N, C-alpha and C. Protein backbone atom coordinates (compact mmCIF):
# COMPACT_ATOMS: atom_id res chain seq x y z
N UNK A 1 3.38 2.82 -38.98
CA UNK A 1 2.37 3.80 -38.65
C UNK A 1 2.94 5.19 -38.94
N UNK A 2 2.06 6.11 -39.31
CA UNK A 2 2.49 7.47 -39.61
C UNK A 2 2.99 8.15 -38.33
N UNK A 3 3.90 9.08 -38.51
CA UNK A 3 4.48 9.79 -37.36
C UNK A 3 3.40 10.52 -36.57
N UNK A 4 2.42 11.10 -37.25
CA UNK A 4 1.34 11.81 -36.54
C UNK A 4 0.54 10.85 -35.67
N UNK A 5 0.27 9.64 -36.16
CA UNK A 5 -0.45 8.64 -35.38
C UNK A 5 0.40 8.18 -34.19
N UNK A 6 1.70 8.01 -34.43
CA UNK A 6 2.61 7.62 -33.37
C UNK A 6 2.61 8.66 -32.25
N UNK A 7 2.64 9.95 -32.64
CA UNK A 7 2.64 11.04 -31.64
C UNK A 7 1.36 10.99 -30.80
N UNK A 8 0.22 10.76 -31.45
CA UNK A 8 -1.04 10.68 -30.70
C UNK A 8 -1.02 9.50 -29.74
N UNK A 9 -0.53 8.36 -30.22
CA UNK A 9 -0.48 7.16 -29.38
C UNK A 9 0.41 7.38 -28.16
N UNK A 10 1.50 8.11 -28.35
CA UNK A 10 2.43 8.34 -27.26
C UNK A 10 2.02 9.50 -26.36
N UNK A 11 1.03 10.29 -26.81
CA UNK A 11 0.55 11.41 -26.00
C UNK A 11 1.46 12.62 -26.05
N UNK A 12 2.15 12.79 -27.18
CA UNK A 12 3.05 13.94 -27.34
C UNK A 12 2.66 14.72 -28.59
N UNK A 13 3.19 15.92 -28.70
CA UNK A 13 2.93 16.72 -29.90
C UNK A 13 3.72 16.16 -31.08
N UNK A 14 3.26 16.45 -32.28
CA UNK A 14 3.90 15.96 -33.49
C UNK A 14 5.36 16.43 -33.55
N UNK A 15 5.60 17.68 -33.16
CA UNK A 15 6.95 18.24 -33.21
C UNK A 15 7.92 17.43 -32.34
N UNK A 16 7.44 16.98 -31.17
CA UNK A 16 8.28 16.19 -30.28
C UNK A 16 8.64 14.85 -30.93
N UNK A 17 7.63 14.20 -31.51
CA UNK A 17 7.88 12.92 -32.19
C UNK A 17 8.83 13.12 -33.37
N UNK A 18 8.69 14.23 -34.08
CA UNK A 18 9.58 14.50 -35.21
C UNK A 18 11.03 14.67 -34.73
N UNK A 19 11.21 15.39 -33.60
CA UNK A 19 12.56 15.54 -33.03
C UNK A 19 13.15 14.19 -32.65
N UNK A 20 12.33 13.31 -32.06
CA UNK A 20 12.80 11.98 -31.70
C UNK A 20 13.26 11.22 -32.94
N UNK A 21 12.48 11.33 -34.03
CA UNK A 21 12.84 10.66 -35.28
C UNK A 21 14.15 11.25 -35.82
N UNK A 22 14.22 12.57 -35.85
CA UNK A 22 15.41 13.25 -36.35
C UNK A 22 16.66 12.87 -35.55
N UNK A 23 16.52 12.76 -34.22
CA UNK A 23 17.65 12.45 -33.35
C UNK A 23 17.93 10.95 -33.24
N UNK A 24 17.14 10.13 -33.91
CA UNK A 24 17.37 8.69 -33.92
C UNK A 24 16.84 7.96 -32.69
N UNK A 25 15.98 8.61 -31.89
CA UNK A 25 15.44 7.97 -30.70
C UNK A 25 14.34 6.96 -31.05
N UNK A 26 13.69 7.19 -32.18
CA UNK A 26 12.71 6.22 -32.68
C UNK A 26 13.08 5.88 -34.12
N UNK A 27 12.81 4.66 -34.52
CA UNK A 27 13.19 4.19 -35.86
C UNK A 27 12.03 4.37 -36.82
N UNK A 28 12.37 4.79 -38.03
CA UNK A 28 11.35 4.98 -39.05
C UNK A 28 12.01 5.29 -40.39
N UNK A 29 11.17 5.61 -41.37
CA UNK A 29 11.71 5.93 -42.70
C UNK A 29 10.80 6.95 -43.38
N UNK A 30 11.42 7.71 -44.28
CA UNK A 30 10.66 8.68 -45.06
C UNK A 30 10.05 7.99 -46.27
N UNK A 31 8.81 8.35 -46.54
CA UNK A 31 8.13 7.88 -47.74
C UNK A 31 7.61 9.12 -48.44
N UNK A 32 8.24 9.47 -49.51
CA UNK A 32 7.86 10.71 -50.18
C UNK A 32 8.45 11.91 -49.45
N UNK A 33 7.97 13.07 -49.83
CA UNK A 33 8.53 14.31 -49.28
C UNK A 33 7.98 14.65 -47.89
N UNK A 34 6.76 14.25 -47.60
CA UNK A 34 6.12 14.73 -46.37
C UNK A 34 5.61 13.63 -45.45
N UNK A 35 5.98 12.40 -45.68
CA UNK A 35 5.47 11.31 -44.85
C UNK A 35 6.61 10.56 -44.17
N UNK A 36 6.46 10.33 -42.88
CA UNK A 36 7.42 9.54 -42.11
C UNK A 36 6.64 8.37 -41.51
N UNK A 37 7.13 7.17 -41.75
CA UNK A 37 6.52 5.97 -41.17
C UNK A 37 7.42 5.45 -40.07
N UNK A 38 6.83 5.20 -38.92
CA UNK A 38 7.58 4.70 -37.76
C UNK A 38 7.50 3.18 -37.75
N UNK A 39 8.65 2.54 -37.56
CA UNK A 39 8.72 1.09 -37.48
C UNK A 39 8.48 0.70 -36.02
N UNK A 40 7.28 0.20 -35.74
CA UNK A 40 6.98 -0.24 -34.37
C UNK A 40 7.65 -1.58 -34.13
N UNK A 41 8.14 -1.79 -32.91
CA UNK A 41 8.70 -3.11 -32.60
C UNK A 41 7.60 -4.16 -32.67
N UNK A 42 7.98 -5.38 -33.04
CA UNK A 42 7.00 -6.46 -33.13
C UNK A 42 6.40 -6.73 -31.77
N UNK A 43 5.10 -6.84 -31.74
CA UNK A 43 4.41 -7.11 -30.48
C UNK A 43 4.40 -8.60 -30.21
N UNK A 44 4.47 -8.92 -28.94
CA UNK A 44 4.46 -10.32 -28.51
C UNK A 44 3.11 -10.95 -28.83
N UNK A 45 3.14 -12.22 -29.15
CA UNK A 45 1.90 -12.92 -29.47
C UNK A 45 1.20 -13.43 -28.22
N UNK A 46 1.77 -13.18 -27.04
CA UNK A 46 1.15 -13.66 -25.81
C UNK A 46 -0.21 -12.99 -25.61
N UNK A 47 -1.18 -13.72 -25.06
CA UNK A 47 -2.52 -13.17 -24.93
C UNK A 47 -2.59 -11.96 -24.00
N UNK A 48 -1.80 -11.98 -22.93
CA UNK A 48 -1.81 -10.84 -22.02
C UNK A 48 -0.42 -10.21 -22.02
N UNK A 49 -0.34 -9.06 -22.64
CA UNK A 49 0.94 -8.36 -22.67
C UNK A 49 0.83 -7.17 -21.72
N UNK A 50 1.71 -7.12 -20.75
CA UNK A 50 1.68 -6.05 -19.77
C UNK A 50 2.03 -4.73 -20.43
N UNK A 51 1.16 -3.77 -20.29
CA UNK A 51 1.33 -2.47 -20.92
C UNK A 51 2.12 -1.53 -20.01
N UNK A 52 2.84 -0.61 -20.64
CA UNK A 52 3.51 0.47 -19.91
C UNK A 52 2.66 1.72 -20.09
N UNK A 53 2.29 2.33 -18.97
CA UNK A 53 1.46 3.52 -19.00
C UNK A 53 2.19 4.65 -18.29
N UNK A 54 2.16 5.82 -18.89
CA UNK A 54 2.71 7.03 -18.28
C UNK A 54 1.59 7.73 -17.54
N UNK A 55 1.83 8.08 -16.27
CA UNK A 55 0.82 8.78 -15.47
C UNK A 55 1.38 10.13 -15.04
N UNK A 56 0.64 11.18 -15.37
CA UNK A 56 1.02 12.54 -14.95
C UNK A 56 -0.12 13.13 -14.14
N UNK A 57 0.25 13.98 -13.18
CA UNK A 57 -0.74 14.60 -12.32
C UNK A 57 -0.28 15.96 -11.87
N UNK A 58 -1.21 16.89 -11.79
CA UNK A 58 -0.98 18.17 -11.14
C UNK A 58 -2.10 18.37 -10.13
N UNK A 59 -1.83 19.21 -9.13
CA UNK A 59 -2.79 19.38 -8.04
C UNK A 59 -3.98 20.25 -8.39
N UNK A 60 -3.79 21.22 -9.27
CA UNK A 60 -4.89 22.13 -9.56
C UNK A 60 -4.90 22.49 -11.04
N UNK A 61 -6.04 23.01 -11.49
CA UNK A 61 -6.20 23.39 -12.89
C UNK A 61 -5.24 24.52 -13.28
N UNK A 62 -4.76 25.28 -12.28
CA UNK A 62 -3.82 26.36 -12.55
C UNK A 62 -2.51 25.82 -13.15
N UNK A 63 -2.17 24.58 -12.79
CA UNK A 63 -0.92 23.97 -13.27
C UNK A 63 -1.14 23.03 -14.45
N UNK A 64 -2.27 23.16 -15.13
CA UNK A 64 -2.64 22.23 -16.20
C UNK A 64 -1.60 22.17 -17.31
N UNK A 65 -0.94 23.28 -17.59
CA UNK A 65 0.07 23.32 -18.65
C UNK A 65 1.23 22.37 -18.34
N UNK A 66 1.48 22.12 -17.07
CA UNK A 66 2.57 21.24 -16.67
C UNK A 66 2.31 19.78 -17.04
N UNK A 67 1.03 19.41 -17.22
CA UNK A 67 0.69 18.03 -17.58
C UNK A 67 1.36 17.61 -18.89
N UNK A 68 1.29 18.48 -19.90
CA UNK A 68 1.86 18.15 -21.20
C UNK A 68 3.38 18.01 -21.13
N UNK A 69 4.03 18.92 -20.41
CA UNK A 69 5.49 18.84 -20.32
C UNK A 69 5.91 17.61 -19.51
N UNK A 70 5.16 17.27 -18.46
CA UNK A 70 5.43 16.05 -17.71
C UNK A 70 5.33 14.84 -18.62
N UNK A 71 4.25 14.80 -19.42
CA UNK A 71 4.01 13.67 -20.32
C UNK A 71 5.15 13.54 -21.33
N UNK A 72 5.58 14.65 -21.90
CA UNK A 72 6.66 14.61 -22.89
C UNK A 72 7.95 14.08 -22.28
N UNK A 73 8.29 14.55 -21.07
CA UNK A 73 9.51 14.07 -20.41
C UNK A 73 9.44 12.57 -20.13
N UNK A 74 8.28 12.12 -19.67
CA UNK A 74 8.15 10.71 -19.31
C UNK A 74 8.13 9.80 -20.55
N UNK A 75 7.50 10.24 -21.61
CA UNK A 75 7.49 9.45 -22.85
C UNK A 75 8.90 9.37 -23.42
N UNK A 76 9.65 10.47 -23.34
CA UNK A 76 11.05 10.45 -23.80
C UNK A 76 11.87 9.49 -22.95
N UNK A 77 11.64 9.50 -21.65
CA UNK A 77 12.33 8.58 -20.74
C UNK A 77 12.02 7.13 -21.13
N UNK A 78 10.75 6.85 -21.36
CA UNK A 78 10.34 5.48 -21.73
C UNK A 78 10.97 5.06 -23.06
N UNK A 79 11.01 5.98 -24.01
CA UNK A 79 11.63 5.67 -25.31
C UNK A 79 13.11 5.35 -25.12
N UNK A 80 13.78 6.11 -24.26
CA UNK A 80 15.20 5.87 -24.01
C UNK A 80 15.42 4.53 -23.31
N UNK A 81 14.47 4.09 -22.50
CA UNK A 81 14.57 2.81 -21.81
C UNK A 81 14.09 1.64 -22.66
N UNK A 82 13.51 1.95 -23.82
CA UNK A 82 13.01 0.90 -24.71
C UNK A 82 11.62 0.41 -24.37
N UNK A 83 10.88 1.17 -23.56
CA UNK A 83 9.51 0.81 -23.21
C UNK A 83 8.57 1.26 -24.32
N UNK A 84 7.61 0.44 -24.65
CA UNK A 84 6.56 0.81 -25.59
C UNK A 84 5.39 1.35 -24.78
N UNK A 85 5.15 2.64 -24.84
CA UNK A 85 4.09 3.27 -24.06
C UNK A 85 2.75 3.01 -24.75
N UNK A 86 1.83 2.40 -24.02
CA UNK A 86 0.53 2.11 -24.61
C UNK A 86 -0.49 3.22 -24.36
N UNK A 87 -0.26 4.01 -23.30
CA UNK A 87 -1.21 5.07 -22.99
C UNK A 87 -0.55 6.11 -22.11
N UNK A 88 -0.99 7.36 -22.26
CA UNK A 88 -0.57 8.46 -21.39
C UNK A 88 -1.81 8.95 -20.67
N UNK A 89 -1.78 8.92 -19.34
CA UNK A 89 -2.92 9.33 -18.52
C UNK A 89 -2.57 10.63 -17.83
N UNK A 90 -3.44 11.63 -17.98
CA UNK A 90 -3.23 12.93 -17.36
C UNK A 90 -4.40 13.20 -16.42
N UNK A 91 -4.07 13.66 -15.20
CA UNK A 91 -5.11 13.87 -14.20
C UNK A 91 -4.83 15.11 -13.38
N UNK A 92 -5.90 15.78 -12.99
CA UNK A 92 -5.81 16.93 -12.09
C UNK A 92 -6.47 16.51 -10.78
N UNK A 93 -5.71 16.55 -9.69
CA UNK A 93 -6.26 16.16 -8.39
C UNK A 93 -5.17 16.16 -7.34
N UNK A 94 -5.57 16.25 -6.12
CA UNK A 94 -4.64 16.29 -5.01
C UNK A 94 -3.98 14.93 -4.79
N UNK A 95 -2.70 14.96 -4.47
CA UNK A 95 -1.98 13.73 -4.16
C UNK A 95 -2.19 13.30 -2.73
N UNK A 96 -2.88 14.13 -1.95
CA UNK A 96 -3.08 13.85 -0.53
C UNK A 96 -4.22 12.86 -0.33
N UNK A 97 -5.28 12.98 -1.11
CA UNK A 97 -6.41 12.07 -0.93
C UNK A 97 -6.43 11.03 -2.05
N UNK A 98 -7.39 10.13 -1.97
CA UNK A 98 -7.45 9.07 -2.96
C UNK A 98 -8.59 9.28 -3.96
N UNK A 99 -8.99 10.51 -4.13
CA UNK A 99 -10.09 10.82 -5.05
C UNK A 99 -9.53 11.13 -6.45
N UNK A 100 -8.86 10.13 -7.04
CA UNK A 100 -8.31 10.28 -8.38
C UNK A 100 -8.69 9.05 -9.19
N UNK A 101 -9.83 9.10 -9.87
CA UNK A 101 -10.36 7.92 -10.55
C UNK A 101 -9.44 7.35 -11.63
N UNK A 102 -8.70 8.20 -12.33
CA UNK A 102 -7.82 7.69 -13.39
C UNK A 102 -6.66 6.88 -12.81
N UNK A 103 -6.08 7.35 -11.73
CA UNK A 103 -4.98 6.62 -11.10
C UNK A 103 -5.49 5.31 -10.50
N UNK A 104 -6.64 5.37 -9.86
CA UNK A 104 -7.22 4.16 -9.28
C UNK A 104 -7.53 3.13 -10.37
N UNK A 105 -8.00 3.60 -11.52
CA UNK A 105 -8.29 2.68 -12.63
C UNK A 105 -7.01 2.01 -13.12
N UNK A 106 -5.90 2.75 -13.17
CA UNK A 106 -4.62 2.15 -13.56
C UNK A 106 -4.18 1.08 -12.57
N UNK A 107 -4.33 1.37 -11.29
CA UNK A 107 -3.94 0.41 -10.26
C UNK A 107 -4.79 -0.85 -10.33
N UNK A 108 -6.05 -0.71 -10.71
CA UNK A 108 -6.97 -1.85 -10.76
C UNK A 108 -6.86 -2.65 -12.05
N UNK A 109 -6.28 -2.07 -13.10
CA UNK A 109 -6.22 -2.73 -14.40
C UNK A 109 -5.06 -3.73 -14.46
N UNK A 110 -5.35 -5.04 -14.52
CA UNK A 110 -4.28 -6.04 -14.53
C UNK A 110 -3.47 -6.05 -15.82
N UNK A 111 -3.97 -5.40 -16.86
CA UNK A 111 -3.23 -5.34 -18.13
C UNK A 111 -2.11 -4.30 -18.11
N UNK A 112 -2.12 -3.45 -17.09
CA UNK A 112 -1.07 -2.44 -16.94
C UNK A 112 0.04 -3.06 -16.10
N UNK A 113 1.16 -3.33 -16.74
CA UNK A 113 2.28 -3.97 -16.05
C UNK A 113 3.23 -2.98 -15.41
N UNK A 114 3.32 -1.79 -16.01
CA UNK A 114 4.27 -0.79 -15.50
C UNK A 114 3.61 0.59 -15.58
N UNK A 115 3.64 1.30 -14.46
CA UNK A 115 3.18 2.69 -14.41
C UNK A 115 4.42 3.54 -14.19
N UNK A 116 4.65 4.50 -15.08
CA UNK A 116 5.83 5.37 -14.99
C UNK A 116 5.36 6.75 -14.54
N UNK A 117 5.96 7.22 -13.43
CA UNK A 117 5.63 8.55 -12.90
C UNK A 117 6.93 9.33 -12.71
N UNK A 118 6.81 10.66 -12.64
CA UNK A 118 8.00 11.49 -12.55
C UNK A 118 8.58 11.51 -11.13
N UNK A 119 7.74 11.71 -10.13
CA UNK A 119 8.15 11.72 -8.72
C UNK A 119 7.16 10.87 -7.94
N UNK A 120 7.58 10.39 -6.78
CA UNK A 120 6.68 9.60 -5.93
C UNK A 120 5.37 10.32 -5.67
N UNK A 121 5.46 11.63 -5.41
CA UNK A 121 4.25 12.36 -5.03
C UNK A 121 3.26 12.53 -6.18
N UNK A 122 3.65 12.21 -7.40
CA UNK A 122 2.69 12.22 -8.51
C UNK A 122 1.73 11.05 -8.35
N UNK A 123 2.22 9.97 -7.74
CA UNK A 123 1.36 8.82 -7.45
C UNK A 123 0.55 9.05 -6.19
N UNK A 124 1.24 9.33 -5.10
CA UNK A 124 0.58 9.59 -3.83
C UNK A 124 1.55 10.29 -2.90
N UNK A 125 1.02 11.10 -2.02
CA UNK A 125 1.87 11.78 -1.04
C UNK A 125 2.26 10.85 0.10
N UNK A 126 1.35 9.93 0.44
CA UNK A 126 1.59 9.03 1.55
C UNK A 126 1.33 7.59 1.12
N UNK A 127 2.05 6.66 1.72
CA UNK A 127 1.79 5.25 1.48
C UNK A 127 2.30 4.72 0.15
N UNK A 128 3.30 5.37 -0.42
CA UNK A 128 3.82 4.93 -1.72
C UNK A 128 4.32 3.49 -1.66
N UNK A 129 5.01 3.14 -0.58
CA UNK A 129 5.57 1.79 -0.47
C UNK A 129 4.48 0.72 -0.47
N UNK A 130 3.31 1.04 0.08
CA UNK A 130 2.20 0.08 0.05
C UNK A 130 1.79 -0.21 -1.39
N UNK A 131 1.63 0.86 -2.17
CA UNK A 131 1.25 0.69 -3.58
C UNK A 131 2.31 -0.11 -4.32
N UNK A 132 3.56 0.26 -4.11
CA UNK A 132 4.68 -0.42 -4.77
C UNK A 132 4.72 -1.90 -4.40
N UNK A 133 4.54 -2.22 -3.13
CA UNK A 133 4.58 -3.60 -2.66
C UNK A 133 3.42 -4.42 -3.25
N UNK A 134 2.23 -3.85 -3.25
CA UNK A 134 1.09 -4.58 -3.80
C UNK A 134 1.23 -4.83 -5.30
N UNK A 135 1.69 -3.85 -6.04
CA UNK A 135 1.88 -4.05 -7.48
C UNK A 135 2.93 -5.13 -7.73
N UNK A 136 4.03 -5.09 -6.97
CA UNK A 136 5.09 -6.09 -7.12
C UNK A 136 4.55 -7.49 -6.85
N UNK A 137 3.69 -7.63 -5.86
CA UNK A 137 3.12 -8.94 -5.53
C UNK A 137 2.32 -9.52 -6.68
N UNK A 138 1.81 -8.67 -7.56
CA UNK A 138 1.03 -9.13 -8.72
C UNK A 138 1.84 -9.09 -10.02
N UNK A 139 3.17 -8.99 -9.89
CA UNK A 139 4.02 -8.99 -11.07
C UNK A 139 3.97 -7.70 -11.86
N UNK A 140 3.62 -6.62 -11.19
CA UNK A 140 3.52 -5.31 -11.84
C UNK A 140 4.48 -4.37 -11.14
N UNK A 141 4.65 -3.17 -11.67
CA UNK A 141 5.55 -2.22 -11.03
C UNK A 141 5.13 -0.78 -11.27
N UNK A 142 5.60 0.07 -10.37
CA UNK A 142 5.46 1.51 -10.56
C UNK A 142 6.88 2.06 -10.56
N UNK A 143 7.25 2.71 -11.64
CA UNK A 143 8.63 3.19 -11.80
C UNK A 143 8.67 4.70 -11.63
N UNK A 144 9.52 5.14 -10.71
CA UNK A 144 9.68 6.56 -10.42
C UNK A 144 10.95 7.03 -11.11
N UNK A 145 10.83 8.04 -11.95
CA UNK A 145 11.96 8.53 -12.73
C UNK A 145 12.93 9.31 -11.86
N UNK A 146 12.43 10.24 -11.07
CA UNK A 146 13.27 11.08 -10.23
C UNK A 146 13.13 10.68 -8.77
N UNK A 147 14.04 9.84 -8.30
CA UNK A 147 14.05 9.40 -6.92
C UNK A 147 14.71 10.46 -6.04
N UNK A 148 14.37 10.48 -4.77
CA UNK A 148 15.04 11.37 -3.82
C UNK A 148 16.49 10.92 -3.69
N UNK A 149 17.38 11.88 -3.54
CA UNK A 149 18.81 11.58 -3.46
C UNK A 149 19.18 10.86 -2.17
N UNK A 150 18.52 11.21 -1.06
CA UNK A 150 18.86 10.57 0.20
C UNK A 150 17.64 10.53 1.12
N UNK A 151 17.77 9.82 2.22
CA UNK A 151 16.66 9.65 3.15
C UNK A 151 16.22 10.97 3.78
N UNK A 152 17.18 11.86 4.07
CA UNK A 152 16.83 13.15 4.69
C UNK A 152 15.93 13.94 3.76
N UNK A 153 16.26 13.97 2.49
CA UNK A 153 15.43 14.69 1.52
C UNK A 153 14.03 14.07 1.46
N UNK A 154 13.96 12.75 1.52
CA UNK A 154 12.68 12.05 1.48
C UNK A 154 11.85 12.39 2.72
N UNK A 155 12.49 12.42 3.90
CA UNK A 155 11.78 12.75 5.13
C UNK A 155 11.28 14.19 5.13
N UNK A 156 12.11 15.10 4.65
CA UNK A 156 11.70 16.50 4.57
C UNK A 156 10.52 16.67 3.61
N UNK A 157 10.55 15.93 2.52
CA UNK A 157 9.44 15.98 1.56
C UNK A 157 8.16 15.48 2.21
N UNK A 158 8.25 14.38 2.97
CA UNK A 158 7.08 13.85 3.66
C UNK A 158 6.55 14.84 4.69
N UNK A 159 7.44 15.45 5.46
CA UNK A 159 7.03 16.43 6.47
C UNK A 159 6.32 17.61 5.80
N UNK A 160 6.91 18.11 4.72
CA UNK A 160 6.30 19.22 3.99
C UNK A 160 4.92 18.83 3.47
N UNK A 161 4.79 17.61 2.98
CA UNK A 161 3.51 17.13 2.47
C UNK A 161 2.45 17.08 3.56
N UNK A 162 2.85 16.62 4.74
CA UNK A 162 1.90 16.54 5.86
C UNK A 162 1.44 17.93 6.26
N UNK A 163 2.37 18.87 6.40
CA UNK A 163 2.01 20.24 6.77
C UNK A 163 1.12 20.85 5.71
N UNK A 164 1.47 20.65 4.44
CA UNK A 164 0.67 21.17 3.33
C UNK A 164 -0.75 20.60 3.39
N UNK A 165 -0.84 19.31 3.64
CA UNK A 165 -2.14 18.63 3.70
C UNK A 165 -3.03 19.22 4.79
N UNK A 166 -2.46 19.38 5.99
CA UNK A 166 -3.25 19.92 7.08
C UNK A 166 -3.64 21.38 6.84
N UNK A 167 -2.74 22.15 6.27
CA UNK A 167 -3.07 23.55 5.96
C UNK A 167 -4.19 23.63 4.93
N UNK A 168 -4.11 22.79 3.90
CA UNK A 168 -5.13 22.80 2.85
C UNK A 168 -6.49 22.42 3.43
N UNK A 169 -6.50 21.42 4.30
CA UNK A 169 -7.77 21.01 4.91
C UNK A 169 -8.32 22.11 5.82
N UNK A 170 -7.43 22.76 6.58
CA UNK A 170 -7.86 23.82 7.48
C UNK A 170 -8.46 24.98 6.69
N UNK A 171 -7.75 25.43 5.65
CA UNK A 171 -8.25 26.54 4.83
C UNK A 171 -9.51 26.14 4.09
N UNK A 172 -9.60 24.90 3.68
CA UNK A 172 -10.81 24.41 3.01
C UNK A 172 -12.00 24.44 3.93
N UNK A 173 -11.78 24.07 5.21
CA UNK A 173 -12.87 24.09 6.19
C UNK A 173 -13.32 25.53 6.44
N UNK A 174 -12.36 26.43 6.55
CA UNK A 174 -12.70 27.84 6.78
C UNK A 174 -13.51 28.40 5.61
N UNK A 175 -13.07 28.08 4.38
CA UNK A 175 -13.76 28.56 3.19
C UNK A 175 -15.17 27.98 3.14
N UNK A 176 -15.32 26.70 3.47
CA UNK A 176 -16.64 26.06 3.47
C UNK A 176 -17.55 26.71 4.50
N UNK A 177 -16.99 27.04 5.67
CA UNK A 177 -17.79 27.68 6.72
C UNK A 177 -18.26 29.06 6.26
N UNK A 178 -17.37 29.85 5.68
CA UNK A 178 -17.75 31.18 5.18
C UNK A 178 -18.82 31.07 4.09
N UNK A 179 -18.67 30.10 3.21
CA UNK A 179 -19.62 29.92 2.12
C UNK A 179 -21.00 29.54 2.68
N UNK A 180 -21.02 28.64 3.64
CA UNK A 180 -22.28 28.23 4.26
C UNK A 180 -22.94 29.41 4.95
N UNK A 181 -22.17 30.20 5.70
CA UNK A 181 -22.72 31.38 6.37
C UNK A 181 -23.30 32.37 5.37
N UNK A 182 -22.64 32.55 4.24
CA UNK A 182 -23.11 33.47 3.20
C UNK A 182 -24.43 32.97 2.60
N UNK A 183 -24.54 31.66 2.39
CA UNK A 183 -25.77 31.08 1.83
C UNK A 183 -26.92 31.25 2.81
N UNK A 184 -26.65 31.00 4.10
CA UNK A 184 -27.68 31.16 5.13
C UNK A 184 -28.16 32.61 5.17
N UNK A 185 -27.24 33.56 5.10
CA UNK A 185 -27.60 34.98 5.12
C UNK A 185 -28.47 35.33 3.92
N UNK A 186 -28.12 34.82 2.74
CA UNK A 186 -28.90 35.10 1.53
C UNK A 186 -30.31 34.51 1.64
N UNK A 187 -30.41 33.29 2.17
CA UNK A 187 -31.71 32.67 2.33
C UNK A 187 -32.57 33.42 3.34
N UNK A 188 -31.95 33.87 4.44
CA UNK A 188 -32.68 34.65 5.45
C UNK A 188 -33.16 35.97 4.87
N UNK A 189 -32.31 36.58 4.02
CA UNK A 189 -32.68 37.86 3.39
C UNK A 189 -33.86 37.68 2.44
N UNK A 190 -33.91 36.55 1.76
CA UNK A 190 -35.00 36.26 0.82
C UNK A 190 -36.30 35.99 1.56
N UNK A 191 -36.21 35.31 2.71
CA UNK A 191 -37.39 34.95 3.48
C UNK A 191 -37.92 36.10 4.35
N UNK A 192 -37.10 37.11 4.57
CA UNK A 192 -37.52 38.22 5.44
C UNK A 192 -38.63 39.00 4.75
N UNK A 193 -39.65 39.36 5.52
CA UNK A 193 -40.75 40.16 4.90
C UNK A 193 -40.21 41.52 4.51
N UNK A 194 -40.51 41.90 3.33
CA UNK A 194 -39.92 43.14 2.86
C UNK A 194 -40.87 44.04 2.35
């Protein structure tokens, strides 16, 4: 396959794929002056081949630029581990709630054998072990690239997440209340005889 097609399949920019080729991280050959063909590993003939999917997430649209850099780091990690990435999924949504349709679709898809994420909180802020245990029970896995160094760090991260979650909900409720009051005032102003 052409290097440009390989880059699209892996969810990275062409320049990144070219660097991988140049550095020997992916195998391929030059054909002519401007064409590079990537030698894909032979795919198994088994009817159901468990796919490796990279999942990236940011909490808000303000951090959207981070999605691409997360994807590039994770695809490079997978290439170094010898994983063939079948898809890169990028999502914007809070890790506190479960309103992330792309992540839920990955969890529900039995053809996805491995989900690779950068940190636990990219998957979920709470209940990560439940997800991990359920996937393992079905012969699947979720692989976290950057694990916490120790239990104290993990506990502090959880505490911070809980405080962040409650603050976000509190401020969201206040904003919703102000917005509702503003709408009521505008409607009353429109209905007032003038």
